[in-house]
mmCIF file with all atom_site columns, C-alpha atoms in Angstrom:
data_model
loop_
_atom_site.group_PDB
_atom_site.id
_atom_site.type_symbol
_atom_site.label_atom_id
_atom_site.label_alt_id
_atom_site.label_comp_id
_atom_site.label_asym_id
_atom_site.label_entity_id
_atom_site.label_seq_id
_atom_site.pdbx_PDB_ins_code
_atom_site.Cartn_x
_atom_site.Cartn_y
_atom_site.Cartn_z
_atom_site.occupancy
_atom_site.B_iso_or_equiv
_atom_site.pdbx_formal_charge
_atom_site.auth_seq_id
_atom_site.auth_comp_id
_atom_site.auth_asym_id
_atom_site.auth_atom_id
_atom_site.pdbx_PDB_model_num
ATOM 1  C CA . SER U 1 1  ? 278.781 98.018 -64.470 1.00 0.00 ? 1  SER U CA 1
ATOM 2  C CA . PRO U 1 2  ? 276.659 94.975 -64.178 1.00 0.00 ? 2  PRO U CA 1
ATOM 3  C CA . LYS U 1 3  ? 275.749 95.012 -67.792 1.00 0.00 ? 3  LYS U CA 1
ATOM 4  C CA . SER U 1 4  ? 279.353 95.112 -68.975 1.00 0.00 ? 4  SER U CA 1
ATOM 5  C CA . PHE U 1 5  ? 279.777 91.757 -67.232 1.00 0.00 ? 5  PHE U CA 1
ATOM 6  C CA . GLN U 1 6  ? 279.467 88.989 -69.451 1.00 0.00 ? 6  GLN U CA 1
ATOM 7  C CA . PRO U 1 7  ? 279.334 85.397 -68.058 1.00 0.00 ? 7  PRO U CA 1
ATOM 8  C CA . ASN U 1 8  ? 281.812 83.044 -70.113 1.00 0.00 ? 8  ASN U CA 1
ATOM 9  C CA . GLY U 1 9  ? 282.096 86.016 -72.627 1.00 0.00 ? 9  GLY U CA 1
ATOM 10 C CA . ALA U 1 10 ? 278.554 85.290 -73.659 1.00 0.00 ? 10 ALA U CA 1
ATOM 11 C CA . SER U 1 11 ? 276.400 88.202 -74.787 1.00 0.00 ? 11 SER U CA 1
ATOM 12 C CA . GLU U 1 12 ? 272.910 88.920 -73.603 1.00 0.00 ? 12 GLU U CA 1
ATOM 13 C CA . GLU U 1 13 ? 271.787 88.284 -76.914 1.00 0.00 ? 13 GLU U CA 1
ATOM 14 C CA . ALA U 1 14 ? 273.347 84.735 -77.198 1.00 0.00 ? 14 ALA U CA 1
ATOM 15 C CA . LEU U 1 15 ? 271.575 83.814 -73.760 1.00 0.00 ? 15 LEU U CA 1
ATOM 16 C CA . ARG U 1 16 ? 268.397 85.107 -75.050 1.00 0.00 ? 16 ARG U CA 1
ATOM 17 C CA . CYS U 1 17 ? 268.780 82.945 -78.217 1.00 0.00 ? 17 CYS U CA 1
ATOM 18 C CA . GLU U 1 18 ? 269.807 79.815 -76.203 1.00 0.00 ? 18 GLU U CA 1
ATOM 19 C CA . ILE U 1 19 ? 266.650 80.258 -74.088 1.00 0.00 ? 19 ILE U CA 1
ATOM 20 C CA . GLU U 1 20 ? 264.454 80.717 -77.356 1.00 0.00 ? 20 GLU U CA 1
ATOM 21 C CA . LYS U 1 21 ? 266.090 77.400 -78.600 1.00 0.00 ? 21 LYS U CA 1
ATOM 22 C CA . LEU U 1 22 ? 265.392 75.592 -75.333 1.00 0.00 ? 22 LEU U CA 1
ATOM 23 C CA . LYS U 1 23 ? 262.128 76.941 -75.151 1.00 0.00 ? 23 LYS U CA 1
ATOM 24 C CA . GLN U 1 24 ? 261.203 75.575 -78.951 1.00 0.00 ? 24 GLN U CA 1
ATOM 25 C CA . LYS U 1 25 ? 262.618 72.092 -77.707 1.00 0.00 ? 25 LYS U CA 1
ATOM 26 C CA . ASP U 1 26 ? 260.437 71.985 -74.742 1.00 0.00 ? 26 ASP U CA 1
ATOM 27 C CA . LEU U 1 27 ? 257.608 72.870 -77.160 1.00 0.00 ? 27 LEU U CA 1
ATOM 28 C CA . ALA U 1 28 ? 258.644 70.093 -79.583 1.00 0.00 ? 28 ALA U CA 1
ATOM 29 C CA . LEU U 1 29 ? 259.142 67.680 -76.663 1.00 0.00 ? 29 LEU U CA 1
ATOM 30 C CA . ASP U 1 30 ? 255.908 68.463 -75.455 1.00 0.00 ? 30 ASP U CA 1
ATOM 31 C CA . GLN U 1 31 ? 254.106 67.879 -78.750 1.00 0.00 ? 31 GLN U CA 1
ATOM 32 C CA . GLU U 1 32 ? 255.899 64.647 -79.498 1.00 0.00 ? 32 GLU U CA 1
ATOM 33 C CA . ILE U 1 33 ? 254.803 63.197 -75.856 1.00 0.00 ? 33 ILE U CA 1
ATOM 34 C CA . ALA U 1 34 ? 251.116 64.632 -77.045 1.00 0.00 ? 34 ALA U CA 1
ATOM 35 C CA . GLN U 1 35 ? 251.515 62.527 -80.112 1.00 0.00 ? 35 GLN U CA 1
ATOM 36 C CA . LEU U 1 36 ? 252.792 59.351 -78.389 1.00 0.00 ? 36 LEU U CA 1
ATOM 37 C CA . LEU U 1 37 ? 250.000 59.780 -75.672 1.00 0.00 ? 37 LEU U CA 1
ATOM 38 C CA . SER U 1 38 ? 247.419 59.846 -78.624 1.00 0.00 ? 38 SER U CA 1
ATOM 39 C CA . GLU U 1 39 ? 248.623 56.742 -80.190 1.00 0.00 ? 39 GLU U CA 1
ATOM 40 C CA . GLY U 1 40 ? 247.595 54.934 -77.225 1.00 0.00 ? 40 GLY U CA 1
ATOM 41 C CA . TYR U 1 41 ? 250.894 55.144 -74.824 1.00 0.00 ? 41 TYR U CA 1
ATOM 42 C CA . SER U 1 42 ? 250.869 56.037 -71.114 1.00 0.00 ? 42 SER U CA 1
ATOM 43 C CA . LEU U 1 43 ? 253.315 57.783 -69.655 1.00 0.00 ? 43 LEU U CA 1
ATOM 44 C CA . GLU U 1 44 ? 254.403 54.805 -67.265 1.00 0.00 ? 44 GLU U CA 1
ATOM 45 C CA . GLU U 1 45 ? 254.943 52.686 -70.334 1.00 0.00 ? 45 GLU U CA 1
ATOM 46 C CA . LEU U 1 46 ? 257.022 55.609 -71.955 1.00 0.00 ? 46 LEU U CA 1
ATOM 47 C CA . ASP U 1 47 ? 259.052 56.020 -68.736 1.00 0.00 ? 47 ASP U CA 1
ATOM 48 C CA . LYS U 1 48 ? 259.647 52.002 -68.626 1.00 0.00 ? 48 LYS U CA 1
ATOM 49 C CA . HIS U 1 49 ? 260.910 52.090 -72.206 1.00 0.00 ? 49 HIS U CA 1
ATOM 50 C CA . ILE U 1 50 ? 263.185 55.044 -71.538 1.00 0.00 ? 50 ILE U CA 1
ATOM 51 C CA . SER U 1 51 ? 264.440 53.135 -68.144 1.00 0.00 ? 51 SER U CA 1
ATOM 52 C CA . LEU U 1 52 ? 264.764 50.134 -70.187 1.00 0.00 ? 52 LEU U CA 1
ATOM 53 C CA . LEU U 1 53 ? 266.919 51.885 -73.132 1.00 0.00 ? 53 LEU U CA 1
ATOM 54 C CA . HIS U 1 54 ? 269.326 53.370 -70.334 1.00 0.00 ? 54 HIS U CA 1
ATOM 55 C CA . GLU U 1 55 ? 269.926 49.898 -69.087 1.00 0.00 ? 55 GLU U CA 1
ATOM 56 C CA . TYR U 1 56 ? 270.536 48.398 -72.702 1.00 0.00 ? 56 TYR U CA 1
ATOM 57 C CA . ASN U 1 57 ? 273.076 51.186 -73.602 1.00 0.00 ? 57 ASN U CA 1
ATOM 58 C CA . GLU U 1 58 ? 274.738 50.670 -70.258 1.00 0.00 ? 58 GLU U CA 1
ATOM 59 C CA . ILE U 1 59 ? 275.107 46.693 -71.130 1.00 0.00 ? 59 ILE U CA 1
ATOM 60 C CA . LYS U 1 60 ? 276.052 47.656 -74.443 1.00 0.00 ? 60 LYS U CA 1
ATOM 61 C CA . ASP U 1 61 ? 278.670 50.125 -73.134 1.00 0.00 ? 61 ASP U CA 1
ATOM 62 C CA . ALA U 1 62 ? 280.035 47.305 -71.080 1.00 0.00 ? 62 ALA U CA 1
ATOM 63 C CA . GLY U 1 63 ? 280.038 44.770 -73.835 1.00 0.00 ? 63 GLY U CA 1
ATOM 64 C CA . GLN U 1 64 ? 282.209 47.211 -76.196 1.00 0.00 ? 64 GLN U CA 1
ATOM 65 C CA . MET U 1 65 ? 284.692 47.941 -73.289 1.00 0.00 ? 65 MET U CA 1
ATOM 66 C CA . LEU U 1 66 ? 284.932 43.981 -73.069 1.00 0.00 ? 66 LEU U CA 1
ATOM 67 C CA . LEU U 1 67 ? 285.507 43.806 -76.639 1.00 0.00 ? 67 LEU U CA 1
ATOM 68 C CA . GLY U 1 68 ? 287.857 46.349 -76.728 1.00 0.00 ? 68 GLY U CA 1
ATOM 69 C CA . LYS U 1 69 ? 290.115 44.772 -73.525 1.00 0.00 ? 69 LYS U CA 1
ATOM 70 C CA . LEU U 1 70 ? 290.052 41.482 -75.477 1.00 0.00 ? 70 LEU U CA 1
ATOM 71 C CA . ALA U 1 71 ? 291.151 43.128 -78.862 1.00 0.00 ? 71 ALA U CA 1
ATOM 72 C CA . VAL U 1 72 ? 294.172 44.613 -77.144 1.00 0.00 ? 72 VAL U CA 1
ATOM 73 C CA . ILE U 1 73 ? 295.134 41.394 -75.678 1.00 0.00 ? 73 ILE U CA 1
ATOM 74 C CA . ARG U 1 74 ? 294.616 39.516 -78.830 1.00 0.00 ? 74 ARG U CA 1
ATOM 75 C CA . GLY U 1 75 ? 296.400 42.536 -80.979 1.00 0.00 ? 75 GLY U CA 1
ATOM 76 C CA . VAL U 1 76 ? 293.234 42.957 -83.147 1.00 0.00 ? 76 VAL U CA 1
ATOM 77 C CA . THR U 1 77 ? 290.506 45.265 -83.996 1.00 0.00 ? 77 THR U CA 1
ATOM 78 C CA . THR U 1 78 ? 287.351 45.042 -82.348 1.00 0.00 ? 78 THR U CA 1
ATOM 79 C CA . LYS U 1 79 ? 285.638 44.713 -85.763 1.00 0.00 ? 79 LYS U CA 1
ATOM 80 C CA . GLN U 1 80 ? 287.679 41.557 -86.328 1.00 0.00 ? 80 GLN U CA 1
ATOM 81 C CA . LEU U 1 81 ? 286.180 39.852 -83.235 1.00 0.00 ? 81 LEU U CA 1
ATOM 82 C CA . TYR U 1 82 ? 282.413 40.488 -84.310 1.00 0.00 ? 82 TYR U CA 1
ATOM 83 C CA . PRO U 1 83 ? 282.116 37.446 -86.565 1.00 0.00 ? 83 PRO U CA 1
ATOM 84 C CA . GLU U 1 84 ? 283.564 35.278 -83.635 1.00 0.00 ? 84 GLU U CA 1
ATOM 85 C CA . TYR U 1 85 ? 281.070 36.206 -81.492 1.00 0.00 ? 85 TYR U CA 1
ATOM 86 C CA . ASP U 1 86 ? 278.169 36.509 -84.087 1.00 0.00 ? 86 ASP U CA 1
ATOM 87 C CA . LEU U 1 87 ? 277.756 40.194 -83.950 1.00 0.00 ? 87 LEU U CA 1
ATOM 88 C CA . GLU U 1 88 ? 276.809 42.511 -86.751 1.00 0.00 ? 88 GLU U CA 1
ATOM 89 C CA . LEU U 1 89 ? 278.866 45.577 -87.372 1.00 0.00 ? 89 LEU U CA 1
ATOM 90 C CA . SER U 1 90 ? 275.693 47.614 -86.408 1.00 0.00 ? 90 SER U CA 1
ATOM 91 C CA . ASP U 1 91 ? 275.468 45.984 -83.158 1.00 0.00 ? 91 ASP U CA 1
#
């Protein structure tokens, strides 16, 4: 019967629970957006910040990859390269 078929072994209750979690997350995000808008941010400004954060993360990932390759070539850890390039461990 159709009721006995469970996609990927998931029960109907588990799917309902997941839907409820997603609805709660959606509501929380709507509230966060409303808070930012009330603080004077515009949707365009928020979109621009998100875009810039994505770009920053891509550049940072590329830099980490290059540091990793350089560390392998030199036979050191990436952590050991940080002082040479004036990087903080939190960078």
